[in-house]
PDB file of C-alpha atoms in Angstrom:
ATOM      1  CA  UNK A   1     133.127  43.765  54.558  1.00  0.00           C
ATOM      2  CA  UNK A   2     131.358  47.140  53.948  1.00  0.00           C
ATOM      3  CA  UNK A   3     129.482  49.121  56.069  1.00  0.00           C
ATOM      4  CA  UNK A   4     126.389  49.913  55.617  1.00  0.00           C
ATOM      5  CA  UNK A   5     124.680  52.945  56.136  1.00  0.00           C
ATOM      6  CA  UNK A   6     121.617  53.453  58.674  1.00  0.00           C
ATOM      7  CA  UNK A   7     118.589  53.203  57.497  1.00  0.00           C
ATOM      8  CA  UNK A   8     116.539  56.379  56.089  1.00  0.00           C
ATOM      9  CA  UNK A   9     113.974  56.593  58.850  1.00  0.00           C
ATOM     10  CA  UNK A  10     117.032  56.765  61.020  1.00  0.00           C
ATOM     11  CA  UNK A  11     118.073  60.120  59.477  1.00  0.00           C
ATOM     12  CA  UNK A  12     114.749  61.606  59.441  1.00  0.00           C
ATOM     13  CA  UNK A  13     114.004  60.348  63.048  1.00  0.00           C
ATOM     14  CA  UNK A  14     117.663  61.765  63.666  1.00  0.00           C
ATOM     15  CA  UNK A  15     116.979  64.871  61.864  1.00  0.00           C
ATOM     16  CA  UNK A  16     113.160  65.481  63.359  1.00  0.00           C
ATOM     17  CA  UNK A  17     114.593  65.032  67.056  1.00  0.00           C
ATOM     18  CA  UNK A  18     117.566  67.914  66.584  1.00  0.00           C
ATOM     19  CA  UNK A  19     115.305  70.215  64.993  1.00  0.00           C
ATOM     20  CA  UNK A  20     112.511  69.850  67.935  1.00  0.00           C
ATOM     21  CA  UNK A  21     115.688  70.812  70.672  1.00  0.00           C
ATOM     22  CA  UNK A  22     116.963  73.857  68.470  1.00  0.00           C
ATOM     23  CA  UNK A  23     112.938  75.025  68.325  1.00  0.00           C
ATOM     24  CA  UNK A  24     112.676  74.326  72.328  1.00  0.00           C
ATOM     25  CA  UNK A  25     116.372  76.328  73.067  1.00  0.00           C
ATOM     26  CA  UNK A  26     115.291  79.388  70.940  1.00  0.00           C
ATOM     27  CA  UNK A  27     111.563  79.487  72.499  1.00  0.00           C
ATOM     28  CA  UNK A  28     113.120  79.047  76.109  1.00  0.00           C
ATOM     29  CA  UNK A  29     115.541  81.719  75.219  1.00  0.00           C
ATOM     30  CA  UNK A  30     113.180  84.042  73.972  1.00  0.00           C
ATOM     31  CA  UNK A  31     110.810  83.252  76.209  1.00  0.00           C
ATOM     32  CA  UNK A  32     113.385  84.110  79.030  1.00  0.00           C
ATOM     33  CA  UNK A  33     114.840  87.559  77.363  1.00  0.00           C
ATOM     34  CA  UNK A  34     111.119  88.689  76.921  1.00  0.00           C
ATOM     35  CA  UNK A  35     110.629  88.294  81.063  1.00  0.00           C
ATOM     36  CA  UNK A  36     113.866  89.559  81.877  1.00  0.00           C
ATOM     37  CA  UNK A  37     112.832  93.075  79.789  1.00  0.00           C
ATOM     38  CA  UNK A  38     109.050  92.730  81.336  1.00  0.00           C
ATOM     39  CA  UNK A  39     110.575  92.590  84.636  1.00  0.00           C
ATOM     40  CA  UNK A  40     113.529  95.381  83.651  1.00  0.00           C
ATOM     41  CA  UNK A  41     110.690  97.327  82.456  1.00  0.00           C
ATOM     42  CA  UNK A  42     108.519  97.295  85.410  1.00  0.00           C
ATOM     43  CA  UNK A  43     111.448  98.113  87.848  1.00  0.00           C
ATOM     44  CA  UNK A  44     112.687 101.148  85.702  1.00  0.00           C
ATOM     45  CA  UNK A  45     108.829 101.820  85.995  1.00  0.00           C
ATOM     46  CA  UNK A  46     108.648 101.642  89.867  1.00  0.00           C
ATOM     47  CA  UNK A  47     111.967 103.356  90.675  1.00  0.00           C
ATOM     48  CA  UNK A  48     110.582 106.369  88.740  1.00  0.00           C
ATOM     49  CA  UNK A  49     106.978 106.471  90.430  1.00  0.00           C
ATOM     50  CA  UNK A  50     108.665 105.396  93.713  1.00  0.00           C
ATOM     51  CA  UNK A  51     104.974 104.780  95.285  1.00  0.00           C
ATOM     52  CA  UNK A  52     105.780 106.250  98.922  1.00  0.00           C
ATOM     53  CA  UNK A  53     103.305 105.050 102.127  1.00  0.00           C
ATOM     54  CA  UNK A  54     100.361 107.143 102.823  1.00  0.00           C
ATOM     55  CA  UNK A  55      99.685 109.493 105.901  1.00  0.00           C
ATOM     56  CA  UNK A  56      97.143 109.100 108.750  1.00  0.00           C
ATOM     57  CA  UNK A  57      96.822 112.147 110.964  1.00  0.00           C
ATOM     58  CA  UNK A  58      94.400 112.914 113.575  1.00  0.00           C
ATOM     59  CA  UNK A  59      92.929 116.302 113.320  1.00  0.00           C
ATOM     60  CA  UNK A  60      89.416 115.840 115.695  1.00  0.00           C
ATOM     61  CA  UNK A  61      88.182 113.813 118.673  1.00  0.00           C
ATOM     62  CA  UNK A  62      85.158 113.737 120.737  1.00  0.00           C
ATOM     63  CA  UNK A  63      83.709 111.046 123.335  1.00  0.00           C
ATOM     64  CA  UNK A  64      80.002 111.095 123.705  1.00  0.00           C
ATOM     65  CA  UNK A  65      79.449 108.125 126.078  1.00  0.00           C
ATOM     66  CA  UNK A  66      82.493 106.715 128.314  1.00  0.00           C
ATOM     67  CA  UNK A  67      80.692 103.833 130.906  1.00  0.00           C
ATOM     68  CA  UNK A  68      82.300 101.259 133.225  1.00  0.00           C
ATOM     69  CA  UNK A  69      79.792  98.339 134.638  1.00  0.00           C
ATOM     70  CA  UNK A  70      80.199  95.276 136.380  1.00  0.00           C
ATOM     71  CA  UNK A  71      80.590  92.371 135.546  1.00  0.00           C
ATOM     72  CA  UNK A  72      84.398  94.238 134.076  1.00  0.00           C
ATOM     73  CA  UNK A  73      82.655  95.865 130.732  1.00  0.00           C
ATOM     74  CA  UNK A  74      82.946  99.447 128.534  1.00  0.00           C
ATOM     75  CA  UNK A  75      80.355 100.982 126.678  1.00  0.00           C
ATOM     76  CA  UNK A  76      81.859 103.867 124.369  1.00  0.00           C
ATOM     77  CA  UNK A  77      80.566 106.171 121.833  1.00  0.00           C
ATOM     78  CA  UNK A  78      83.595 108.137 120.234  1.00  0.00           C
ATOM     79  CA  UNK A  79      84.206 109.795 117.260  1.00  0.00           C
ATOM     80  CA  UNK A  80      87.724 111.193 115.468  1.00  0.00           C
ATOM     81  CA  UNK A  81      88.291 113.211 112.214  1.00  0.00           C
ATOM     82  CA  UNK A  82      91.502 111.659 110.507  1.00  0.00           C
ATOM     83  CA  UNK A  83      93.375 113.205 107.421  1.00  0.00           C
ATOM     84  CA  UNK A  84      94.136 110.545 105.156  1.00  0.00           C
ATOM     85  CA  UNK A  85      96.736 111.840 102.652  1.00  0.00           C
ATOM     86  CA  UNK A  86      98.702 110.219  99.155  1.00  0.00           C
ATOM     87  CA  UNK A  87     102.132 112.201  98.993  1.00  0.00           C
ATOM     88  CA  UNK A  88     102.700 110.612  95.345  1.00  0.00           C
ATOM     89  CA  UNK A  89     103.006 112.862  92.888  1.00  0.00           C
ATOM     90  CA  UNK A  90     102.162 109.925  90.293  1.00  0.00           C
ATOM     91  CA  UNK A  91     100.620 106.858  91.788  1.00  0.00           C
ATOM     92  CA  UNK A  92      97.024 106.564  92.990  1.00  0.00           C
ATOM     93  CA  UNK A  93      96.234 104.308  96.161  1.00  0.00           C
ATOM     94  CA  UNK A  94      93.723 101.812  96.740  1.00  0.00           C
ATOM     95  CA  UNK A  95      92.261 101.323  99.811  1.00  0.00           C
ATOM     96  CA  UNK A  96      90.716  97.826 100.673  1.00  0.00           C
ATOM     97  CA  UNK A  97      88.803  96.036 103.518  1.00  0.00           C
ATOM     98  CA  UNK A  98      89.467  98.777 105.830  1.00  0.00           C
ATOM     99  CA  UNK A  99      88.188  98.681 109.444  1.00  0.00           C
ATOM    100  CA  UNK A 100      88.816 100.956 112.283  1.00  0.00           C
ATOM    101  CA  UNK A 101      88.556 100.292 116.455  1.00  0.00           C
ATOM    102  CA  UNK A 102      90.009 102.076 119.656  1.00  0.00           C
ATOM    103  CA  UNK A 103      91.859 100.752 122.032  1.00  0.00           C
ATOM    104  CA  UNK A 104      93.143 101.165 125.552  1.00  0.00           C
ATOM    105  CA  UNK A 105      95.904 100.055 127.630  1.00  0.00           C
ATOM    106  CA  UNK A 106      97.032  97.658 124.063  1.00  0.00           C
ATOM    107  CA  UNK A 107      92.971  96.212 124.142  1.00  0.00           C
ATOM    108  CA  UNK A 108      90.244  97.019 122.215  1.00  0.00           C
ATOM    109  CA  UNK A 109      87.285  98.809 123.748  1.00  0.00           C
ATOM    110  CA  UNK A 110      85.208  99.417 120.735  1.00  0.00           C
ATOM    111  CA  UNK A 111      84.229  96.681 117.912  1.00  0.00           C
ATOM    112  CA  UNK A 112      86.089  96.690 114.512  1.00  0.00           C
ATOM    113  CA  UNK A 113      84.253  99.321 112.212  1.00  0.00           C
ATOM    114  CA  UNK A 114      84.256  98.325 108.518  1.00  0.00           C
ATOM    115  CA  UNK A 115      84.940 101.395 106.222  1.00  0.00           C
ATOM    116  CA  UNK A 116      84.338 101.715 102.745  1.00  0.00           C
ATOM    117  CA  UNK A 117      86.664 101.301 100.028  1.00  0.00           C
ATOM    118  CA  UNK A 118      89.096 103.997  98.937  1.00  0.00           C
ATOM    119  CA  UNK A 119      90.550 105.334  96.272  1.00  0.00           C
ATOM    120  CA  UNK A 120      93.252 108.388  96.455  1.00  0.00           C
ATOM    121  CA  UNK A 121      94.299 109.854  93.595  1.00  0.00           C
ATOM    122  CA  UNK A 122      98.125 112.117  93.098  1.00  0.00           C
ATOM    123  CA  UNK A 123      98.459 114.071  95.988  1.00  0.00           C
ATOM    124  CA  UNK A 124      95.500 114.078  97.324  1.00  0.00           C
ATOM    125  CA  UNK A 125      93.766 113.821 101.009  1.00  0.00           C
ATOM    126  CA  UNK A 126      90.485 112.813 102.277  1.00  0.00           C
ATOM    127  CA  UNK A 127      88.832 113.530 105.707  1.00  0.00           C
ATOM    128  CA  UNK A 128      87.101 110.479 107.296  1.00  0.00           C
ATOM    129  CA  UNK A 129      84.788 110.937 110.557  1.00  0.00           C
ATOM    130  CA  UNK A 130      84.000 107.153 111.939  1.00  0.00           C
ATOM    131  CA  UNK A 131      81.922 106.845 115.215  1.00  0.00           C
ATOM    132  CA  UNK A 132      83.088 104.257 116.775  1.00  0.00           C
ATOM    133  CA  UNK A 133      80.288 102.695 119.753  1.00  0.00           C
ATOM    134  CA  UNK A 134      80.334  99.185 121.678  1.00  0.00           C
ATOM    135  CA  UNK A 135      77.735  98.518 123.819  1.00  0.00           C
ATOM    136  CA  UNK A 136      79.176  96.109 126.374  1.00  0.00           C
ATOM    137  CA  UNK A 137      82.512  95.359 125.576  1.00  0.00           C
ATOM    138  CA  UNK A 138      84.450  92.716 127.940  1.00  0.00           C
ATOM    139  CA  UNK A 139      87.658  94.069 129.608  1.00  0.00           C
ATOM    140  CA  UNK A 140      90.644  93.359 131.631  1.00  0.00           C
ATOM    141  CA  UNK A 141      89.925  94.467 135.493  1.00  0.00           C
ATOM    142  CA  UNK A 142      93.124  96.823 134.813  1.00  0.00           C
ATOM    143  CA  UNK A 143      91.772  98.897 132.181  1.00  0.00           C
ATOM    144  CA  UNK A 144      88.810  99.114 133.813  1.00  0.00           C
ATOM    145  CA  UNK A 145      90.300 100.356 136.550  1.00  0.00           C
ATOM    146  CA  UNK A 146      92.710 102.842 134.000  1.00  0.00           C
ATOM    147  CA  UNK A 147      89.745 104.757 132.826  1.00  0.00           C
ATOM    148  CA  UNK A 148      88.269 105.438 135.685  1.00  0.00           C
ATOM    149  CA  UNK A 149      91.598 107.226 137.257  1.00  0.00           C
ATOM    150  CA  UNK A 150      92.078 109.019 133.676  1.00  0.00           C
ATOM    151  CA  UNK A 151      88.965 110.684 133.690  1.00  0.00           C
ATOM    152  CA  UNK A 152      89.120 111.697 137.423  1.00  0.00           C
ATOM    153  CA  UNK A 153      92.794 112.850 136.357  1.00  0.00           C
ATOM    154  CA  UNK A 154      91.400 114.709 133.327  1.00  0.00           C
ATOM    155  CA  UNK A 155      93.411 113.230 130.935  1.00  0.00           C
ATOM    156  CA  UNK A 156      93.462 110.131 128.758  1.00  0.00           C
ATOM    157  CA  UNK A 157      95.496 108.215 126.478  1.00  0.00           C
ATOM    158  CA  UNK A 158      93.775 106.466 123.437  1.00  0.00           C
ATOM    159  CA  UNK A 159      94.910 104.488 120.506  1.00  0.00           C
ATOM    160  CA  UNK A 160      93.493 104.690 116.849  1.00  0.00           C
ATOM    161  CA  UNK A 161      93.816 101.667 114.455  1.00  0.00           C
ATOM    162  CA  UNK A 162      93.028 100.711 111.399  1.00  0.00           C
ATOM    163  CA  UNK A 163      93.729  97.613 109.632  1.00  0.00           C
ATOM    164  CA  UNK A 164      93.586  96.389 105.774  1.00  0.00           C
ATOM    165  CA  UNK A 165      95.034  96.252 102.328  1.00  0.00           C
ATOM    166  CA  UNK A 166      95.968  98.749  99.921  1.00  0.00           C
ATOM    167  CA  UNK A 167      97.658  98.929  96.624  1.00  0.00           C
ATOM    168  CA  UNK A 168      99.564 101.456  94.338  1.00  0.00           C
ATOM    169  CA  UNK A 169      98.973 101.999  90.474  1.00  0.00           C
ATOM    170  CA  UNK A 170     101.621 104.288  88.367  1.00  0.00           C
ATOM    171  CA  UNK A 171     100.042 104.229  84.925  1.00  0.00           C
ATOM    172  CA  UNK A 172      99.462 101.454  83.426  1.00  0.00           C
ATOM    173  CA  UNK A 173     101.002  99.068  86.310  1.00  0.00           C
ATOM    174  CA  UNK A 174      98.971  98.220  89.312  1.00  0.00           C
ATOM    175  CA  UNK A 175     100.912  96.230  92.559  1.00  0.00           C
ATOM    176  CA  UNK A 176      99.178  93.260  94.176  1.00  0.00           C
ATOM    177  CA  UNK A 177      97.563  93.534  97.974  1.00  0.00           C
ATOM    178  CA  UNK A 178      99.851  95.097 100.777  1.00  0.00           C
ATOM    179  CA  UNK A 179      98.767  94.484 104.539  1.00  0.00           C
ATOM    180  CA  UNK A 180      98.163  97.962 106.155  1.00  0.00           C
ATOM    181  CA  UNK A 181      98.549  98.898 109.691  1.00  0.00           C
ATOM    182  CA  UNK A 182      97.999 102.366 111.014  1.00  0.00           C
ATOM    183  CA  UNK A 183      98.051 103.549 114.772  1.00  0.00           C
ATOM    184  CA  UNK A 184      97.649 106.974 116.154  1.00  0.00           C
ATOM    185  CA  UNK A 185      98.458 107.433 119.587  1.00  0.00           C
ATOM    186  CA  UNK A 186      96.662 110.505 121.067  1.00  0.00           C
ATOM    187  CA  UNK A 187      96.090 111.898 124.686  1.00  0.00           C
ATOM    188  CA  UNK A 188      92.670 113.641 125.171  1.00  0.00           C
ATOM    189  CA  UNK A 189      91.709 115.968 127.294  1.00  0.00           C
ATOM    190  CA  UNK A 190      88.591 114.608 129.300  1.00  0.00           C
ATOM    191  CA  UNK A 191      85.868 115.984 131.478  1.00  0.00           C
ATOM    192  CA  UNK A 192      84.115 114.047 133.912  1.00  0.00           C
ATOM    193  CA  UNK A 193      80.071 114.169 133.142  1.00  0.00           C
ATOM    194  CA  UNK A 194      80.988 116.503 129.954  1.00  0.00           C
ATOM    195  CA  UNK A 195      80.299 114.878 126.505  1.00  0.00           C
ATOM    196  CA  UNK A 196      81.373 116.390 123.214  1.00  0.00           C
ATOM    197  CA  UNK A 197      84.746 117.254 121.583  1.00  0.00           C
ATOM    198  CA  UNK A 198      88.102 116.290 123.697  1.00  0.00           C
ATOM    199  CA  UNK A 199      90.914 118.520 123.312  1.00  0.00           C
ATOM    200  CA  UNK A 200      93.623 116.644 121.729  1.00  0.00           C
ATOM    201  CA  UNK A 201      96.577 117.239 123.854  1.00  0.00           C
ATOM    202  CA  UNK A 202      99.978 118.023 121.078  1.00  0.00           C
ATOM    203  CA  UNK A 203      99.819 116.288 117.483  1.00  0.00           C
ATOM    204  CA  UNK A 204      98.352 112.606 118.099  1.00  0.00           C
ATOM    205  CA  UNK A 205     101.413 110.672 116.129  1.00  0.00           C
ATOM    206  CA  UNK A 206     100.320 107.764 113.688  1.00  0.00           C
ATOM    207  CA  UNK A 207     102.654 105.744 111.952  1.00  0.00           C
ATOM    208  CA  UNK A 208     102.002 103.545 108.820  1.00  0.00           C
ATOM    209  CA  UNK A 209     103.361  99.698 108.015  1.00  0.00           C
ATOM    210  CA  UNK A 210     102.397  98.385 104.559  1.00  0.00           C
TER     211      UNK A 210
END
């Protein structure tokens, strides 16, 4: 007996079904050299910009109101001129949801203080003055208890902090949102009964996690 030979629609269905897998291998391998040269691009890109952390330094302070009460509470009024600086010499920063407070003894004794949004360009640096108040902020009996035997000693230790988001852009490419966390430790100089600038005792030191 003879064979016989499948039927047409066999062939064509045959046919059909090996051309749709060659189309799908050659679009999943271009599809995979084109991301592999995007993402070769972009980190021949970076590693030439090398985007490098900004710098926070603390160039001013003065305390205008410094008050202990009962029940355990601080009412503040401070101020501090900070030096905000990009050392890139070709990415610009971006500055987002940025909010500044002062504590004492590791807790806060003024309220979060929303800044502005900020944009630094190549190299450059901005000065920021933010007065920081709270009227009646709750306390731990121990700090408290800390301020009042700094400013009978004369001296004080405060520190600065700010907290949000930044990004980098080199050219064309722009990175997605980056926590930010800045604190400068300082020790003041401080005058019972005298209100105005506070010496800042050596270079208040503030170090920068993104």
């Amino acid at each position: 007996m003879t064979e016989t030979s499948p039927p047409r629609e066999h062939h064509i269905h045959k046919a059909m079904t090996e051309h749709y897998h060659s189309r799908r291998r050659m679009l999943l391998i271009s599809l995979t050299i084109f991301l592999l040269l995007a993402g070769i691009t972009v980190l021949v890109v970076w590693l030439i910009y090398r985007p490098h952390r900004p710098h926070f330094s603390v160039v001013g302070a003065a305390i205008y109101d410094l008050n202990t009460s009962s029940p355990v509470v601080i009412s503040t009024t401070m101020q501090f001129t900070v030096l905000v600086h990009n050392p890139n010499d070709r990415v610009t920063i971006y500055y987002d949801r940025l909010t500044v407070f002062v504590s004492y003894k590791n807790q806060a004794i003024t309220p979060p203080l929303p800044l502005p949004p900020l944009v630094l360009g190549h190299r450059a640096t901005v000065s920021m003055s933010p007065m920081l108040s709270g009227s009646a902020v709750p306390v731990a009996q121990h700090v408290a208890n800390g301020l009042v035997t700094d400013e009978a000693y004369g001296v004080m230790g405060l520190r600065l902090v700010f907290l949000g988001r930044l990004r980098w852009k080199a050219g064309a490419i722009k990175t997605g949102r980056y926590g930010l966390y800045v604190k400068c430790d300082m020790m003041l100089g401080l005058k019972k009964g005298i209100a105005g600038q506070a010496p800042l005792l050596g270079a208040p030191d503030c170090s920068v996690d993104v």
